[in-house]
């Protein structure tokens, strides 16, 4: 080969091509020299500029001492608290994040090796940073090409324990500087141990959030961190990247149905160890084949630390608020946030942030009112019982703001932590009629307060009950046309059915009614309102939702979402969150005022509730408040509702058995008696909150008409029925309308009913003399 090359060069020299060949070689040599020179000069210049920029970014950062580093790296929590509206303390916030710190020699070398192989393969070579990784991350940040990466295990530790989550060059530069300082002051083994002691590891078999390798080992496999085998160590080492997703447990401690994500992550960790020559091929194969699922501990029940209903309710709302804010900070769309895995991940982060960030959660709850309500349920809750113990949920809401001033979650927190004020969903019963049936029909101008509606026997037209009778609480129909006011006072189902059907005919669909009214008040989603029996209260609602509907009517038709948290501030008093009012005009002012006028009749007439008489017997002054309200009872008296309002507040009550078994026909009266004592307990500690000196008034936009007391239509005129002509009874009454007005009298003057029903009703208007003459 060498001889052939020499012969080729000799032939080339003899030819003219040698001349051109020399030129090409010299040009290439020159270009190469120029390129190298430029690279050296450019590199030096770039390095100088880079070093100068780095120095600028960290110029105001003082290198911490080892003592300061120890404090920062070991600073895991800062106590947060929950306070009443007057800023007195409700409780310090328990850190639901379970953590047990262990020294480096109590952590299995397998876990340390697994973490290093997965998170930082150059860990034992670098001094806190990997320059080429930093350069790669910088290029990625500038160009948007490739994966940013670049953080060593030491940098991750610094970021987690000392710095914020902001993504700026300044923070990254400080992260690098501090990482190098950590490397100067700690051994590699100490750094790995610190990382493993502070990192989150998902959940344990109690459903608790856990951090630190010891809690992970004990809570997942039931062994100490020093006793983990290879596949267990690999599984735990993979958790910090996405602890909730990879965790084998749900937030209740149940084993997930699918472990694929966590097991695949474990296999990746094992491959990283094998790739780094930390384990042999045999060890790798055996670990991958190992039945790790068999090692997962079964669900257990944690010992509950009692903080009562108030703490739980406020914290649940706080978690949701902070989770939403964290998602917004990450620019997560509402659609993605609604996904269960995304939501749960942010909820997990929120729990950790609240517990460890020194926050003060300012609730809307009045300390004295809340305690009075707890005393009332303790002293008078027995009044609700029939032949067995009955549970209860109550809420006191300020009408103009939606502030929840107090509530009752249940009879005894130690016996049941289920919150019947906020969590329990029960059939709404007739208490739904004001917001679903009467107010929309009045708002649409379909009827006035004294219009007439059929209470003749009627049948269901669709569904499983098609052809069956619609029944009232006490009968199958009174065989008359009632005024709208009367039908509400008696809480009859047949009139409510007819009114709702007329509203559907006018508005076109159930969805139109839902979108225009219930949706604006955050009632449950549409499907539950599409049943024909919806106006009778079959859909399930919470006590909070029921309260908010009546608050809307009591507040001039303006919905103010009920809320428990006024603000969240950090340890320096800075606002992290502030409640912002979002008033929604659901019903017109005229509609709301007419509804309050009719619901005043419900309370004063006492047909379905003796609440007012009970209140008057306890406190005459409290009885002078302008009380309005509505009752509700479901089949077999399973659920008993009573919601009452004054111009200032709305006070609600649901009562029933947790097992949804029947009670008896006196359930409503027992609820009224209990509610009277509850209202008085509130009044005694804060007389002003009830607003006894305020009065519901008809809005100036309400239209008043004189109508026939017999038909609810315009008065006067004559009617012919079955060939008998007679004068319509001349008595009149005042009917309140929002728009439109009463029509001229006609044969079918009312809402609902058949022709035969109208004939029967008109007969009662025919003078006896005429009837006797006709018979002869």
XYZ file of C-alpha atoms in Angstrom:
776
model
C 0.000 0.000 0.000
C 2.816 2.415 0.931
C 4.669 1.727 -2.396
C 1.510 2.415 -4.395
C 1.060 5.751 -2.603
C 4.650 6.811 -3.355
C 4.267 5.905 -7.070
C 1.039 7.931 -7.198
C 2.813 11.024 -5.741
C 5.723 10.710 -8.244
C 3.305 10.580 -11.172
C 1.417 13.564 -9.747
C 4.632 15.633 -9.428
C 5.533 15.004 -13.088
C 2.116 16.280 -14.188
C 0.661 19.804 -14.047
C -1.836 18.573 -11.453
C 0.837 18.779 -8.771
C 0.777 22.525 -8.959
C -2.971 22.704 -8.329
C -2.761 20.087 -5.625
C -0.197 22.234 -3.728
C -2.492 25.264 -3.927
C -5.488 23.366 -2.550
C -3.457 21.966 0.355
C -2.050 25.386 1.273
C -5.506 26.998 1.161
C -6.921 24.319 3.424
C -3.987 24.708 5.823
C -4.559 28.458 5.966
C -8.274 28.095 6.555
C -7.626 25.579 9.306
C -5.162 27.898 11.025
C -7.578 30.824 10.770
C -10.435 28.693 12.106
C -8.398 27.463 15.073
C -7.284 31.019 15.811
C -10.852 32.274 15.726
C -12.024 29.447 17.930
C -9.303 30.179 20.458
C -9.993 33.900 20.379
C -13.766 33.399 20.347
C -13.618 30.801 23.067
C -11.477 33.046 25.219
C -13.763 35.974 24.574
C -16.884 33.841 25.172
C -15.363 32.388 28.309
C -14.471 35.841 29.546
C -17.922 37.191 28.821
C -19.532 34.115 30.386
C -17.404 34.387 33.517
C -18.182 38.083 33.770
C -21.922 37.509 33.367
C -21.835 34.717 35.950
C -19.990 37.024 38.380
C -22.623 39.690 37.760
C -25.491 37.276 38.445
C -24.056 36.040 41.740
C -22.487 39.339 42.765
C -25.016 39.962 45.527
C -24.972 36.367 46.784
C -22.839 35.825 49.850
C -21.224 32.397 50.082
C -22.886 30.708 53.081
C -20.942 29.215 55.949
C -21.299 25.539 56.756
C -23.491 26.432 59.722
C -25.783 28.428 57.465
C -25.861 25.613 54.942
C -26.735 23.126 57.649
C -29.602 25.332 58.729
C -30.907 25.828 55.187
C -30.548 22.232 54.078
C -32.110 20.952 57.273
C -34.901 23.535 57.359
C -37.832 21.366 56.379
C -40.903 23.038 57.783
C -42.248 26.368 58.978
C -45.424 26.141 61.048
C -48.630 27.413 59.480
C -51.933 28.103 61.245
C -55.654 28.595 60.765
C -57.444 31.530 62.416
C -60.982 32.764 63.022
C -62.317 35.970 61.496
C -60.964 37.882 64.520
C -57.486 36.363 63.947
C -57.602 34.227 67.092
C -56.074 30.818 66.459
C -58.179 27.828 65.482
C -55.221 25.434 65.213
C -51.684 25.085 63.992
C -51.584 23.129 60.765
C -50.475 19.580 61.095
C -47.870 18.566 58.541
C -49.575 15.746 56.682
C -46.178 15.114 55.140
C -44.732 12.278 57.239
C -40.942 12.489 57.480
C -38.277 10.688 59.533
C -34.661 11.710 59.081
C -31.986 9.007 59.308
C -28.150 9.265 59.165
C -26.227 8.190 56.077
C -25.121 4.889 57.616
C -28.764 3.903 58.149
C -29.542 4.141 54.438
C -28.910 1.166 52.161
C -26.024 1.651 49.740
C -28.324 0.194 47.092
C -30.635 3.210 47.356
C -27.736 5.649 47.222
C -26.283 3.918 44.174
C -29.693 3.784 42.485
C -30.322 7.513 43.002
C -26.881 8.484 41.705
C -27.167 6.212 38.657
C -30.566 7.669 37.787
C -30.261 11.331 38.735
C -26.551 12.165 38.381
C -24.176 9.612 36.812
C -21.168 11.972 37.215
C -21.940 12.631 40.885
C -18.685 11.211 42.237
C -16.619 13.060 39.615
C -17.934 16.635 39.661
C -17.708 19.320 42.354
C -21.323 20.374 42.326
C -21.855 21.173 38.654
C -21.109 19.547 35.299
C -19.953 22.318 32.925
C -20.924 20.520 29.715
C -24.366 19.786 31.157
C -24.759 23.450 32.113
C -23.701 24.495 28.601
C -26.143 22.019 27.105
C -28.928 23.404 29.309
C -27.988 27.000 28.386
C -28.084 26.217 24.655
C -31.408 24.477 25.104
C -32.785 27.471 27.041
C -31.650 29.933 24.349
C -32.537 27.891 21.259
C -35.461 25.919 22.559
C -33.910 22.802 21.039
C -33.316 19.645 23.023
C -33.779 18.893 26.701
C -32.668 21.486 29.225
C -31.548 19.163 32.074
C -28.193 20.101 33.533
C -28.926 19.861 37.280
C -26.712 17.647 39.393
C -27.965 15.879 42.492
C -26.356 18.642 44.551
C -28.099 21.330 42.512
C -31.438 19.556 42.961
C -30.864 19.539 46.725
C -30.065 23.281 46.705
C -33.080 24.074 44.552
C -35.420 22.076 46.763
C -34.196 23.357 50.107
C -32.798 26.841 49.553
C -33.951 28.460 46.318
C -37.322 29.153 44.711
C -38.868 27.479 41.659
C -38.419 30.524 39.398
C -36.701 29.802 36.087
C -34.265 32.681 35.594
C -30.542 32.781 34.765
C -29.917 34.536 38.078
C -31.522 31.721 40.071
C -29.640 29.127 38.032
C -26.340 30.933 38.642
C -27.004 31.059 42.379
C -27.954 27.391 42.286
C -24.553 26.581 40.749
C -22.669 28.716 43.256
C -24.460 27.192 46.239
C -24.039 23.676 44.849
C -20.274 24.181 44.746
C -20.355 25.497 48.314
C -22.269 22.422 49.439
C -19.664 20.207 47.796
C -16.916 22.042 49.701
C -18.580 21.479 53.058
C -20.140 18.018 52.751
C -18.914 14.618 51.698
C -20.576 12.890 48.762
C -22.189 10.383 51.103
C -23.624 13.182 53.248
C -25.044 14.931 50.175
C -26.802 11.785 48.978
C -28.187 11.218 52.485
C -29.463 14.816 52.639
C -31.177 14.392 49.285
C -32.807 11.132 50.350
C -33.980 12.616 53.661
C -35.733 15.654 52.175
C -37.179 14.346 48.895
C -40.898 13.496 48.573
C -41.780 9.842 48.006
C -45.530 9.905 47.366
C -47.860 8.140 49.785
C -47.747 5.286 52.265
C -50.304 2.570 52.965
C -52.152 4.892 55.340
C -52.760 7.375 52.510
C -50.394 9.872 54.147
C -47.983 11.970 52.117
C -44.427 10.927 52.902
C -40.942 12.397 52.527
C -37.572 10.897 53.296
C -36.312 7.439 52.403
C -37.041 5.970 55.865
C -40.766 6.786 55.660
C -40.818 5.429 52.114
C -39.180 2.146 53.104
C -41.442 1.682 56.144
C -44.626 2.936 54.524
C -44.341 0.972 51.275
C -42.386 -2.187 52.128
C -42.467 -2.305 55.927
C -38.668 -2.334 56.316
C -36.041 0.175 57.379
C -34.127 2.172 54.796
C -31.042 0.107 55.605
C -32.838 -3.182 54.836
C -34.073 -2.568 51.292
C -33.274 -5.173 48.662
C -32.265 -4.205 45.118
C -35.707 -4.003 43.427
C -37.171 -2.211 46.459
C -34.287 0.263 46.451
C -34.717 0.883 42.719
C -38.452 1.488 43.139
C -37.927 4.018 45.930
C -35.088 5.755 44.080
C -37.419 6.363 41.149
C -40.210 7.953 43.167
C -38.957 11.559 43.664
C -39.252 12.391 39.967
C -43.076 12.105 40.137
C -44.017 10.797 43.579
C -47.807 10.782 43.267
C -47.851 9.178 39.833
C -45.343 6.466 40.754
C -46.716 5.805 44.256
C -48.549 2.469 44.613
C -51.156 4.042 46.924
C -54.155 6.359 46.616
C -54.807 9.177 49.066
C -56.869 6.782 51.197
C -54.110 4.181 51.435
C -55.735 1.799 48.978
C -53.452 0.042 46.512
C -53.919 1.448 43.021
C -55.480 -0.759 40.382
C -52.547 -0.128 38.042
C -48.872 0.004 39.107
C -47.378 0.174 35.587
C -45.976 3.713 35.860
C -44.068 3.011 39.074
C -42.840 -0.416 37.956
C -41.609 0.926 34.623
C -39.783 3.680 36.466
C -38.208 1.008 38.711
C -36.993 -0.897 35.651
C -35.471 2.295 34.250
C -33.569 2.818 37.510
C -32.298 -0.779 37.373
C -31.149 -0.325 33.784
C -29.331 2.877 34.776
C -27.524 0.938 37.503
C -26.643 -1.840 35.051
C -25.468 0.679 32.434
C -23.196 2.291 35.037
C -21.792 -1.140 35.978
C -23.208 -0.824 39.510
C -24.905 -4.211 39.194
C -24.231 -7.264 37.064
C -26.383 -8.594 34.243
C -27.571 -11.402 36.506
C -28.505 -8.994 39.295
C -30.310 -6.792 36.788
C -32.319 -9.669 35.293
C -33.270 -11.040 38.702
C -34.356 -7.617 39.969
C -36.480 -6.933 36.885
C -38.182 -10.326 37.256
C -38.749 -9.874 41.014
C -42.434 -9.733 42.082
C -42.278 -6.344 43.753
C -46.051 -5.935 43.981
C -46.127 -8.760 46.525
C -43.963 -6.585 48.808
C -46.380 -3.617 48.823
C -47.988 -3.272 52.249
C -51.779 -3.560 52.365
C -53.939 -0.591 53.398
C -54.015 0.325 57.085
C -55.970 2.955 59.006
C -54.106 5.841 60.606
C -54.846 7.062 64.109
C -56.814 10.253 63.590
C -55.638 13.430 65.299
C -58.812 15.297 66.182
C -59.122 18.896 65.015
C -62.911 18.867 64.705
C -65.040 19.802 61.685
C -63.827 23.397 61.467
C -60.179 22.540 60.908
C -60.986 19.892 58.309
C -63.396 22.115 56.375
C -61.068 25.118 56.214
C -58.058 22.997 55.278
C -59.938 21.205 52.497
C -60.805 24.556 50.950
C -57.251 25.833 51.450
C -55.794 22.835 49.628
C -58.081 23.449 46.659
C -57.248 27.167 46.544
C -53.482 26.662 46.673
C -53.584 23.753 44.213
C -55.375 26.007 41.732
C -52.882 28.832 42.256
C -49.922 26.503 41.774
C -51.433 25.245 38.542
C -52.028 28.801 37.349
C -48.415 29.682 38.157
C -47.376 26.739 35.977
C -49.751 27.965 33.254
C -51.752 24.733 33.379
C -55.027 25.020 31.481
C -58.357 24.515 33.249
C -58.941 21.479 31.034
C -55.693 19.824 32.094
C -56.171 20.819 35.733
C -59.527 19.022 35.719
C -57.786 15.729 34.915
C -57.662 13.584 38.026
C -53.940 12.780 37.946
C -52.993 16.431 37.359
C -55.382 17.663 40.047
C -54.137 15.107 42.579
C -50.532 16.056 41.890
C -51.237 19.746 42.539
C -53.324 18.869 45.583
C -50.314 16.970 46.925
C -48.055 19.956 46.282
C -50.579 22.274 47.931
C -50.694 20.155 51.079
C -46.928 20.260 51.371
C -46.743 23.978 50.639
C -49.399 24.906 53.187
C -47.970 22.701 55.927
C -44.411 23.910 55.510
C -44.569 27.549 54.406
C -45.527 29.501 57.515
C -48.902 30.543 56.133
C -51.809 31.970 58.099
C -55.179 30.928 56.729
C -57.772 33.552 57.639
C -61.253 32.008 57.796
C -64.593 33.815 57.664
C -65.852 31.966 60.749
C -66.976 33.997 63.746
C -65.466 32.338 66.822
C -68.369 33.028 69.161
C -71.031 32.092 66.645
C -69.274 28.859 65.725
C -68.931 27.828 69.353
C -72.572 28.714 70.033
C -73.628 26.471 67.154
C -71.529 23.595 68.506
C -73.054 24.069 71.949
C -76.530 24.123 70.415
C -76.104 20.838 68.557
C -74.643 19.280 71.702
C -77.499 20.492 73.904
C -80.444 20.277 71.511
C -79.414 17.788 68.840
C -81.428 15.107 70.637
C -84.585 16.931 69.530
C -83.972 15.602 66.012
C -84.033 11.949 67.046
C -86.935 9.612 66.374
C -86.458 5.973 67.290
C -82.776 6.273 66.358
C -80.074 8.909 66.270
C -80.376 11.464 63.484
C -77.475 13.428 61.990
C -77.534 17.102 61.077
C -75.735 19.707 58.988
C -76.177 23.481 59.407
C -74.715 26.588 57.790
C -75.030 30.256 58.731
C -74.240 32.494 55.734
C -74.053 36.259 55.392
C -76.355 37.171 52.504
C -74.514 40.147 51.041
C -71.094 38.480 50.879
C -71.485 34.691 51.014
C -69.289 34.531 54.120
C -69.868 31.395 56.152
C -70.028 32.692 59.712
C -70.543 29.307 61.331
C -71.680 25.754 60.659
C -72.442 22.402 62.223
C -70.766 19.450 60.552
C -72.443 16.768 62.646
C -73.522 15.650 66.093
C -70.225 14.152 67.272
C -66.881 14.462 65.461
C -65.354 11.621 67.463
C -68.038 9.234 66.242
C -68.143 10.449 62.632
C -65.881 12.875 60.765
C -68.280 13.077 57.822
C -69.181 16.739 57.322
C -72.924 17.021 56.709
C -72.681 20.740 55.987
C -70.248 20.549 53.059
C -69.715 16.943 51.966
C -73.031 15.140 52.375
C -75.230 15.029 49.253
C -78.894 14.291 49.892
C -82.122 14.643 47.928
C -83.189 18.281 47.941
C -86.862 17.646 48.613
C -89.352 20.496 48.391
C -86.699 22.927 49.597
C -85.568 23.121 45.959
C -88.928 24.489 44.780
C -88.256 28.209 45.426
C -85.117 28.315 43.250
C -86.059 25.729 40.601
C -89.836 26.025 40.219
C -91.353 29.233 41.551
C -88.618 31.842 41.034
C -87.888 30.979 37.354
C -91.609 31.014 36.470
C -92.092 34.384 38.172
C -88.866 35.684 36.617
C -90.106 34.713 33.146
C -93.392 36.555 33.742
C -95.408 33.339 33.509
C -97.400 33.907 36.688
C -98.018 36.255 39.566
C -98.137 35.536 43.254
C -101.913 34.997 43.183
C -102.242 33.255 39.838
C -104.007 29.882 40.050
C -102.515 26.422 39.507
C -104.161 23.019 39.392
C -104.019 20.758 42.423
C -106.305 18.176 40.864
C -105.041 14.573 40.721
C -102.461 14.148 37.957
C -100.168 11.429 36.580
C -96.536 11.284 35.497
C -96.162 11.419 31.717
C -92.739 9.805 31.238
C -90.072 7.577 32.773
C -90.467 4.549 34.990
C -93.409 6.144 36.835
C -95.365 6.939 33.656
C -99.075 6.690 34.389
C -98.615 6.652 38.157
C -100.135 9.345 40.353
C -98.180 12.411 41.387
C -98.828 12.758 45.104
C -98.582 15.609 47.566
C -97.200 15.067 51.040
C -100.661 14.444 52.511
C -102.942 13.635 49.556
C -103.233 12.870 45.850
C -104.579 16.342 45.118
C -107.025 18.713 46.767
C -109.223 18.930 43.640
C -109.044 22.677 43.330
C -107.033 25.468 41.724
C -104.756 26.976 44.377
C -103.079 30.348 44.277
C -99.344 30.201 43.644
C -98.816 31.452 47.177
C -101.063 28.745 48.627
C -99.313 26.004 46.711
C -95.959 27.150 48.118
C -97.347 27.432 51.662
C -98.653 23.852 51.470
C -95.602 22.676 49.492
C -97.826 20.678 47.172
C -96.117 18.625 44.488
C -98.820 18.605 41.830
C -98.853 22.420 41.425
C -95.034 22.458 41.423
C -95.054 19.909 38.610
C -97.459 21.998 36.502
C -95.540 25.236 37.097
C -92.235 23.619 36.116
C -93.757 22.131 32.952
C -95.041 25.569 31.960
C -91.543 27.013 32.504
C -90.020 24.266 30.361
C -92.557 24.986 27.618
C -91.678 28.679 27.747
C -87.888 28.305 27.918
C -87.656 25.320 25.586
C -85.620 22.799 27.599
C -84.303 21.705 30.951
C -80.852 22.911 29.943
C -82.212 26.415 29.370
C -83.649 26.504 32.890
C -80.433 25.070 34.318
C -78.139 27.447 32.410
C -80.175 30.533 33.255
C -80.609 29.775 36.940
C -79.118 26.749 38.710
C -75.785 26.762 36.903
C -75.193 30.359 37.935
C -75.538 29.281 41.566
C -73.163 26.300 41.167
C -75.792 23.641 41.690
C -74.803 20.113 40.527
C -74.463 19.489 36.801
C -77.378 19.192 34.396
C -78.122 15.434 34.131
C -79.593 15.278 37.623
C -82.168 17.950 36.712
C -83.529 16.250 33.587
C -85.790 13.875 35.489
C -89.491 14.678 35.303
C -89.524 14.537 39.107
C -86.762 17.164 39.465
C -89.177 19.893 40.706
C -90.084 17.618 43.609
C -86.455 17.597 44.796
C -85.112 14.233 43.595
C -81.640 15.626 42.658
C -79.010 15.468 45.391
C -77.406 18.616 46.799
C -75.211 19.605 49.722
C -76.346 21.774 52.583
C -73.987 24.463 51.269
C -75.601 24.428 47.820
C -79.064 24.590 49.320
C -78.023 27.489 51.559
C -76.548 29.425 48.644
C -79.772 29.186 46.649
C -81.761 30.822 49.454
C -78.968 33.365 50.018
C -79.432 34.419 46.397
C -83.133 35.113 46.877
C -82.506 36.888 50.187
C -79.835 39.032 48.513
C -82.028 40.603 45.845
C -81.416 37.764 43.382
C -77.616 38.162 43.542
C -75.602 34.998 44.100
C -72.465 35.307 46.211
C -70.658 31.986 46.381
C -70.386 30.734 49.939
C -66.820 30.693 51.182
C -64.793 29.821 54.280
C -61.422 31.452 53.531
C -60.984 35.214 53.406
C -57.250 35.223 52.701
C -53.958 33.359 53.044
C -50.877 35.312 54.123
C -47.249 34.316 54.448
C -45.058 34.687 57.545
C -44.302 38.307 56.557
C -47.971 39.202 56.240
C -47.938 39.302 52.441
C -51.132 38.170 50.712
C -50.711 34.875 48.906
C -54.463 34.642 48.301
C -57.383 37.014 48.772
C -61.018 36.085 48.224
C -62.548 38.177 45.481
C -66.301 38.579 45.272
C -67.915 37.515 42.015
C -71.584 38.538 42.330
C -73.975 37.046 39.775
C -77.458 38.431 39.191
C -79.452 35.206 38.866
C -83.005 36.461 39.376
C -84.323 39.973 38.956
C -84.733 42.068 42.069
C -88.469 41.950 41.519
C -88.483 38.151 41.406
C -86.398 37.837 44.559
C -88.613 40.254 46.473
C -91.813 38.453 45.390
C -90.317 35.117 46.429
C -89.369 36.489 49.849
C -92.883 37.843 50.257
C -94.344 34.397 49.514
C -91.801 32.561 51.670
C -92.687 34.884 54.538
C -96.187 33.400 54.227
C -94.694 29.900 54.427
C -93.111 30.703 57.798
C -96.001 32.763 59.176
C -98.800 30.372 58.169
C -96.959 27.467 59.773
C -98.598 24.774 57.621
C -95.366 22.874 56.968
C -93.212 24.232 59.789
C -93.751 25.582 63.289
C -90.333 27.271 63.285
C -91.683 30.775 63.937
C -93.934 29.756 66.823
C -91.004 27.892 68.380
C -88.777 30.954 68.023
C -91.431 33.207 69.538
C -91.723 30.874 72.510
C -87.978 31.093 73.106
C -87.313 34.764 72.285
C -89.945 37.323 71.369
C -87.288 39.715 70.020
C -85.811 37.040 67.765
C -89.314 36.161 66.575
C -89.744 39.755 65.408
C -87.079 39.244 62.747
C -88.466 39.112 59.209
C -88.113 35.354 58.741
C -88.773 33.784 55.339
C -88.072 30.216 54.328
C -89.049 26.818 53.021
C -89.170 23.239 54.212
C -88.389 20.035 52.373
C -89.038 16.378 53.121
C -88.199 13.368 50.960
C -90.033 10.047 50.655
C -90.552 8.208 53.938
C -89.111 11.231 55.742
C -85.552 10.146 54.968
C -84.385 13.770 54.654
C -85.735 16.796 56.486
C -84.792 20.293 55.282
C -85.493 23.739 56.641
C -83.835 26.862 55.238
C -84.740 30.270 56.655
C -83.488 33.765 55.885
C -83.657 37.284 57.201
C -82.402 40.235 55.136
C -79.005 39.705 56.821
C -78.407 35.955 56.997
C -79.479 32.537 55.748
C -79.580 29.624 58.194
C -80.022 26.105 56.864
C -80.593 22.655 58.249
C -80.536 19.146 56.846
C -81.358 16.241 59.148
C -81.541 12.512 58.526
C -79.841 9.197 59.067
C -76.477 8.437 57.466
C -77.801 5.073 56.289
C -80.698 6.838 54.496
C -83.311 4.881 56.444
C -86.777 6.399 57.046
C -87.678 8.419 60.129
C -91.316 9.477 60.678
C -93.903 12.123 59.850
C -92.811 14.356 62.733
C -89.320 14.857 61.276
C -90.133 18.337 59.961
C -91.510 19.555 63.278
C -88.471 18.212 65.147
C -86.205 20.043 62.695
C -88.153 23.275 63.274
C -87.800 22.943 67.039
C -84.059 22.291 66.833
C -83.585 25.182 64.389
C -85.367 27.573 66.746
C -82.897 26.773 69.511
C -79.978 27.000 67.068
C -81.100 30.432 65.869
C -81.504 31.612 69.450
C -78.006 30.372 70.391
C -76.590 32.474 67.542
C -78.715 35.472 68.512
C -77.586 35.343 72.137
C -73.869 35.646 71.300
C -74.311 38.129 68.443
C -77.727 39.865 68.320
C -76.725 42.057 65.375
C -75.927 39.224 62.985
C -79.569 38.121 62.608
C -80.690 41.617 61.572
C -83.937 41.677 63.558
C -84.476 45.337 62.667
C -84.378 44.766 58.908
C -87.277 43.916 56.613
C -87.747 42.351 53.199
C -89.537 44.830 50.940
C -91.036 44.510 47.502
C -88.716 45.968 44.912
C -89.958 49.149 43.253
C -89.972 47.340 39.904
C -92.646 44.853 41.077
C -95.952 45.255 39.259
C -99.103 45.058 41.394
C -102.441 44.053 39.863
C -105.919 43.596 41.245
C -107.019 40.142 40.186
C -110.003 37.919 40.718
C -109.707 36.032 43.959
C -111.344 33.104 42.156
C -109.278 32.880 38.969
C -106.117 34.950 39.529
C -106.961 36.614 36.185
C -108.346 40.096 35.586
C -111.491 40.616 37.656
C -115.076 40.849 36.436
C -116.850 39.317 33.495
C -119.203 36.426 32.889
C -118.572 32.761 32.169
C -120.658 30.061 30.500
C -120.111 26.490 31.639
C -122.318 23.571 30.575
C -124.820 26.020 29.050
C -125.037 27.956 32.322
C -123.966 31.587 32.242
C -123.067 33.377 35.455
C -121.112 36.291 36.853
C -117.596 35.500 37.981
C -117.182 36.108 41.748
C -116.240 39.730 42.272
C -113.802 39.420 45.187
C -110.313 40.655 44.328
C -106.806 40.387 45.704
C -103.399 41.884 44.854
C -101.064 39.817 42.718
C -97.365 40.607 42.263
C -95.716 40.246 38.851
C -92.266 40.920 37.428
C -93.364 41.509 33.841
C -96.400 40.897 31.709
C -99.441 40.656 33.926
C -102.716 38.822 34.434
C -104.709 37.928 31.330
C -108.401 38.408 30.757
C -110.419 35.648 32.267
C -110.966 32.563 30.139
C -112.250 29.063 30.663
C -108.670 27.736 31.178
C -107.465 30.560 33.367
C -104.794 28.727 35.364
C -101.640 26.643 35.065
C -102.090 22.920 34.423
C -105.278 20.922 34.792
C -107.664 19.264 32.332
C -110.911 20.573 30.850
C -112.865 18.416 33.286
C -110.859 19.939 36.154
C -111.869 23.427 35.014
C -115.515 22.410 34.639
C -115.476 21.061 38.165
C -113.857 24.218 39.528
C -116.206 26.573 37.631
C -119.183 24.742 39.061
C -118.246 26.030 42.496
C -118.724 29.566 41.158
C -122.248 28.995 39.819
C -124.805 30.499 42.220
C -126.961 27.889 43.895
C -130.156 29.513 42.625
C -128.987 29.093 39.043
C -127.939 25.515 39.707
C -131.322 24.658 41.237
C -133.196 26.335 38.373
C -131.123 24.419 35.818
C -131.852 21.135 37.576
C -135.606 21.768 37.430
